[in-house]
C-alpha positions as a Python dict, from the first residue, in 0.01 Angstrom:
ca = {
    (1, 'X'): (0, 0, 0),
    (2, 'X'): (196, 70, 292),
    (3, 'X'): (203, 420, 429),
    (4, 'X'): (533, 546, 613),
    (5, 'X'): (409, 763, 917),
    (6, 'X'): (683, 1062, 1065),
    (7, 'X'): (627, 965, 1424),
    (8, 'X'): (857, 1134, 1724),
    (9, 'X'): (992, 895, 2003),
    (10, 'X'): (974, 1000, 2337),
    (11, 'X'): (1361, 1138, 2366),
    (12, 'X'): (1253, 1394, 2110),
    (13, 'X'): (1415, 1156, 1780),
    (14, 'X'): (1168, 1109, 1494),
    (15, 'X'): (1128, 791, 1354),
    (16, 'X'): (925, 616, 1004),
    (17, 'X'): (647, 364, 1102),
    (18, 'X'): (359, 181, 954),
    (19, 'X'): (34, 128, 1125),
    (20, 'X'): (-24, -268, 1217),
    (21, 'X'): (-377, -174, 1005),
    (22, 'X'): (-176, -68, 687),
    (23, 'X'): (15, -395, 756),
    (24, 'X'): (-259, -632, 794),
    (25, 'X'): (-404, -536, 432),
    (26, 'X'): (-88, -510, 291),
    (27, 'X'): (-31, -859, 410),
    (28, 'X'): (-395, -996, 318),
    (29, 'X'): (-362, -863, -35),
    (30, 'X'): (-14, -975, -165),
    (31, 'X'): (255, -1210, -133),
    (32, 'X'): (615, -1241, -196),
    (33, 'X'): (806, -1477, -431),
    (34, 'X'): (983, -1648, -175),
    (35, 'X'): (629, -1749, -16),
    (36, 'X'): (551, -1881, -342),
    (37, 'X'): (835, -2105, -392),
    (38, 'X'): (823, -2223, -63),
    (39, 'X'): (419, -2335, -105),
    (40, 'X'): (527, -2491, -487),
    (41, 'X'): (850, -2638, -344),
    (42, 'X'): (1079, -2468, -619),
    (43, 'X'): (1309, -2185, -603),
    (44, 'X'): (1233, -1798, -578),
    (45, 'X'): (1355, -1765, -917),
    (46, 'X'): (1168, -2016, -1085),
    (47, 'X'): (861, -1794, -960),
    (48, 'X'): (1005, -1466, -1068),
    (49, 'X'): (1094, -1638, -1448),
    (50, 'X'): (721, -1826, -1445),
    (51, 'X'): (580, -1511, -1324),
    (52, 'X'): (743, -1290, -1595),
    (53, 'X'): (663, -1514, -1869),
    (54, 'X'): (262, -1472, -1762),
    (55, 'X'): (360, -1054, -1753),
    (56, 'X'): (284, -1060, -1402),
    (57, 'X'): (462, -750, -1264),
    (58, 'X'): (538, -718, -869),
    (59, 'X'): (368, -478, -692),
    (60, 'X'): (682, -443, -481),
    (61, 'X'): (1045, -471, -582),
    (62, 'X'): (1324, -477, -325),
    (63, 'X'): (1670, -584, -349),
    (64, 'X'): (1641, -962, -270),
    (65, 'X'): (1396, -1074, -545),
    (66, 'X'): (1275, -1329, -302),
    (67, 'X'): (1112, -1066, -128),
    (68, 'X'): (928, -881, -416),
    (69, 'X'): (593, -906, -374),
    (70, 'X'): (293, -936, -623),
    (71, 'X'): (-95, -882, -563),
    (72, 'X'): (-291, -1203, -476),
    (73, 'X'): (-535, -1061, -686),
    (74, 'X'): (-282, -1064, -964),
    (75, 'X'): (-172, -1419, -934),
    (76, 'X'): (-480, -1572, -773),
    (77, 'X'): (-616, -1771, -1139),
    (78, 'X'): (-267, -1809, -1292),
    (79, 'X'): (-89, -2176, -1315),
    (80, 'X'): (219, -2091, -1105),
    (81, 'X'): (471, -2398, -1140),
}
């Protein structure tokens, strides 16, 4: 999971970032509904519902629900349509 780091900027102001590492596995280990859709050539939503009915939870919700994300792990053996 990603790991929000307290970092200070040079003019003194302190700022949240995640290490490009943290990124990378974060990246290599799940992927978002809207990548899915795109790949399957359906909508975002059509993931989510197909995803829901196979109780796949997301590993990350956000606001846009194109953008939640679910383990590859999770999803890797799973008929998505």
């Amino acid at each position: 999971m990603l790991i929000d780091t307290l970092t200070e900027s040079s003019d003194g102001s302190s700022k949240l970032s995640v290490r490009v590492l943290d990124l990378d596995e974060f990246v290599a280990d799940h992927v978002s509904a809207g990548q899915l859709a795109a790949i399957r050539k359906v909508t975002p939503l059509e993931i989510l519902a197909n995803l829901t009915t196979l109780d796949v939870q997301p590993a990350v919700e956000v606001r846009f629900k194109a953008d939640w994300f679910f383990k590859k792990s999770d999803i890797a053996a799973l008929e998505i349509h």
